[in-house]
């Protein structure tokens, strides 16, 4: 049962929510959403001209020394603190990755959404993967979370992430992904995010079968913005890629200084190795 409390009102201009929603419907031009991990990265990306900014749960968690996706209260607090710091500081809308809601029930997740919206967030990302890679949330239960959020914060853009294709060797048939999408949209979700899907045919099938903006995770070497636009994708997230690229660049620059490389450290950083998601997870866990 969802809360009967009054809907949230944001402290940001209402135009930010409307502008963010409109970015998902620009004809032939998907929203490329870069994901920040702190105030500086968010401000830099906004200053570079991006029309909206997202946050990355891996970046926020790893900066605290925790793995991503475990629903830890420390990561929840840091996510909320970042939203509070961004309030009124960005010239564009921003959306917040809240993993699966940090283990809360419908009332708790809705209350978090209200807090985020009060700090100016235009949207949230809510995933159905269980903490620690423990499979997928029951779709009916996930729909309860989405419905609770939309009741308390109806203007918030809820991007329902479906993890059928995320970090699995053999994803299930697309019909299962489409069934979850139908359930989440019926609960009030505004968009559907399917990270890990890379094949053109699969993406085209999802676009055709989901009557809402489809979000995919950009895969270097597999995707281009132009091709994804042609397929009908409405939103392209960078996820943890920018954070991982920054780690690789920092290590490359430090190595160039240590070895006396004739190339400038900044040049070396541009060619640094980008650590993978799993590698950063191990580093964050102290492995």
C-alpha positions in Angstrom: 0.0 0.0 0.0 1.4 3.4 -0.9 1.6 6.4 1.3 -1.3 8.9 1.5 1.0 11.8 2.1 0.8 14.9 -0.1 2.8 14.9 -3.4 6.2 16.5 -3.3 7.0 20.0 -4.5 10.5 20.7 -5.8 12.5 23.7 -4.8 13.8 23.9 -8.4 11.8 25.7 -11.1 9.1 23.4 -12.4 10.6 24.0 -15.9 13.5 21.7 -15.0 11.2 18.7 -14.7 9.4 19.6 -17.8 12.7 20.2 -19.7 14.1 16.9 -18.6 11.0 15.0 -19.8 11.1 16.9 -23.1 14.7 15.8 -23.7 13.4 12.2 -24.0 11.1 13.2 -26.9 13.3 15.3 -29.3 12.8 13.8 -32.7 15.8 11.9 -34.0 18.0 13.2 -31.1 18.4 10.9 -28.1 19.4 12.3 -24.8 23.1 11.5 -24.2 23.3 11.4 -20.4 26.8 11.7 -18.8 27.0 10.3 -15.3 28.8 12.2 -12.6 30.1 11.0 -9.2 30.6 14.2 -7.3 29.9 17.9 -7.4 33.0 18.8 -9.5 32.3 16.2 -12.2 28.6 17.2 -12.4 29.5 20.9 -12.7 32.2 20.2 -15.3 29.8 18.1 -17.4 27.2 20.8 -17.2 29.7 23.5 -18.1 30.6 21.4 -21.1 27.1 22.0 -22.4 25.3 18.7 -21.7 21.6 19.4 -21.3 21.2 17.0 -18.4 23.4 15.1 -15.9 22.9 11.8 -14.2 24.8 10.3 -11.3 26.6 6.9 -11.2 26.0 4.6 -8.2 29.3 2.8 -8.8 31.2 6.1 -8.7 29.5 7.3 -5.5 29.9 3.9 -3.8 33.5 3.3 -4.9 34.5 6.7 -3.7 33.4 5.6 -0.2 35.2 2.3 -0.5 32.1 0.2 -1.0 31.0 -2.0 -4.0 28.1 -0.9 -6.1 24.6 -2.4 -5.8 24.6 -3.5 -2.2 22.0 -1.0 -1.0 24.3 0.2 1.8 23.0 3.0 4.0 26.3 4.9 3.6 25.8 5.0 -0.1 22.2 6.1 0.3 23.4 8.9 2.6 26.2 10.0 0.1 23.7 9.9 -2.8 21.3 12.2 -0.9 24.2 14.5 0.2 25.3 14.8 -3.5 21.8 15.8 -4.5 21.7 18.3 -1.7 25.0 19.8 -2.9 23.8 20.0 -6.5 20.6 21.8 -5.5 20.5 25.1 -7.5 24.0 24.8 -8.7 23.5 23.3 -12.1 22.1 25.1 -15.1 20.4 21.9 -16.3 18.3 19.1 -14.9 19.8 16.2 -13.1 18.7 12.7 -12.3 19.8 10.4 -9.5 20.7 6.7 -9.6 19.3 5.1 -6.4 20.2 1.5 -7.1 17.2 -0.6 -6.0 16.0 1.9 -3.4 18.7 0.9 -0.8 16.6 -1.9 0.6 13.6 0.1 1.6 10.0 -0.7 1.1 7.5 1.4 -0.9 7.1 4.0 1.8 10.9 4.4 2.4 11.7 4.5 -1.3 9.0 7.1 -2.0 10.3 9.2 0.9 13.8 9.1 -0.6 12.3 10.2 -3.9 10.5 13.1 -2.2 13.8 14.2 -0.6 15.7 14.1 -3.9 13.0 16.0 -5.7 13.0 18.6 -2.9 16.7 19.2 -3.7 15.9 19.7 -7.4 16.3 16.2 -8.9 14.2 15.9 -12.1 14.3 12.1 -12.1 15.6 8.9 -10.6 16.9 5.6 -11.8 15.4 2.6 -10.0 16.7 -0.9 -10.7 15.1 -4.3 -10.3 18.3 -6.2 -9.7 18.6 -7.5 -6.2 21.5 -6.3 -4.0 24.8 -8.2 -4.4 23.8 -9.8 -7.7 21.1 -11.9 -6.1 18.8 -12.1 -9.1 15.9 -10.0 -10.0 13.2 -8.4 -7.9 9.7 -9.8 -8.2 8.1 -7.5 -10.9 4.9 -7.0 -8.8 7.0 -5.9 -5.8 9.0 -3.6 -8.1 5.8 -2.1 -9.4 4.8 -1.3 -5.8 8.0 0.7 -5.4 7.4 2.6 -8.7 3.7 3.3 -7.9 4.6 4.6 -4.4 7.2 7.0 -5.9 4.8 8.3 -8.5 2.1 8.8 -5.9 4.4 11.0 -3.7 6.4 12.6 -6.5 4.3 12.6 -9.6 6.5 15.0 -11.6 9.6 13.0 -11.0 10.8 11.1 -14.1 11.1 7.5 -13.0 13.4 5.5 -15.2 12.7 1.9 -14.5 15.9 -0.2 -15.0 15.4 -3.8 -16.0 18.4 -6.0 -15.2 17.6 -9.0 -17.3 20.7 -8.3 -19.5 23.0 -6.8 -16.9 26.1 -8.8 -15.7 24.7 -12.1 -16.9 26.3 -14.6 -19.4 23.0 -15.7 -20.9 20.1 -13.2 -20.8 16.5 -14.6 -20.9 14.3 -14.1 -23.9 13.3 -10.5 -24.7 9.7 -11.4 -23.9 10.6 -11.4 -20.2 12.1 -8.0 -20.4 9.1 -6.7 -22.3 6.8 -8.2 -19.7 8.6 -6.4 -16.9 8.5 -3.2 -18.9 4.7 -3.5 -19.3 4.3 -4.0 -15.6 6.5 -1.1 -14.6 4.9 1.3 -17.1 1.4 0.3 -15.8 2.7 1.2 -12.3 3.6 4.7 -13.6 7.2 4.5 -14.8 8.1 7.2 -17.4 10.9 5.4 -19.1 12.6 1.9 -19.4 16.3 1.3 -19.0 17.8 -2.0 -20.2 21.6 -2.0 -19.5 23.7 -4.7 -21.1 21.6 -5.0 -24.3 24.0 -4.4 -27.3 22.7 -6.1 -30.4 20.9 -3.9 -32.9 18.1 -6.5 -33.4 17.4 -6.7 -29.6 17.4 -2.9 -29.2 15.1 -2.5 -32.2 12.7 -5.1 -30.7 12.7 -3.3 -27.4 12.0 0.1 -29.0 9.2 -1.5 -31.0 7.7 -3.3 -27.9 8.0 -0.6 -25.3 5.6 2.4 -25.6 7.9 4.7 -23.6 11.4 6.2 -24.0 14.0 3.4 -24.1 17.3 4.0 -22.4 20.4 1.9 -23.1 23.9 1.9 -21.6 26.5 3.0 -24.1 28.9 0.2 -25.0 32.3 1.5 -26.4 33.1 -0.3 -29.6 29.6 -1.6 -30.0 27.5 1.6 -30.1 27.5 5.0 -31.7 25.0 7.7 -30.8 24.1 8.0 -34.5 23.2 4.3 -34.8 21.3 4.2 -31.5 19.3 7.2 -32.7 18.5 5.4 -35.9 17.2 2.4 -33.9 14.9 4.7 -32.0 16.7 4.8 -28.6 15.6 7.9 -26.7 18.2 8.0 -23.9 21.9 6.9 -23.8 23.6 6.6 -20.4 27.3 6.5 -19.9 26.9 4.7 -16.5 30.2 4.3 -14.7 32.2 4.7 -17.9 33.3 8.3 -17.2 34.3 7.5 -13.6 36.3 4.5 -14.7 37.9 6.5 -17.4 38.9 9.1 -14.8 40.5 6.4 -12.7 42.5 5.1 -15.7 43.6 8.6 -16.7 44.8 9.3 -13.1 46.8 6.1 -13.0 48.3 6.8 -16.5 49.3 10.4 -15.5 50.9 9.2 -12.3 52.8 6.5 -14.2 54.0 9.1 -16.7 55.4 11.3 -13.9 57.0 8.3 -12.1 58.7 7.0 -15.2 59.7 10.4 -16.7 57.8 9.7 -19.8 58.6 12.4 -22.4 54.9 12.8 -23.1 53.1 15.2 -20.8 51.1 13.6 -18.1 47.9 14.9 -19.6 48.8 13.3 -22.9 49.5 10.0 -21.2 46.2 10.2 -19.3 44.3 10.4 -22.5 45.6 6.9 -23.3 45.2 5.3 -19.9 43.6 1.9 -19.6 40.0 2.1 -18.5 39.3 -0.4 -15.7 36.3 -2.6 -16.1 33.2 -2.5 -13.9 34.1 -5.7 -12.1 37.7 -4.5 -11.5 36.4 -1.3 -9.8 34.0 -3.4 -7.7 37.0 -5.5 -6.5 39.0 -2.3 -5.7 36.1 -0.8 -3.8 35.8 -4.0 -1.8 39.5 -3.8 -0.9 40.4 -6.7 -3.1 
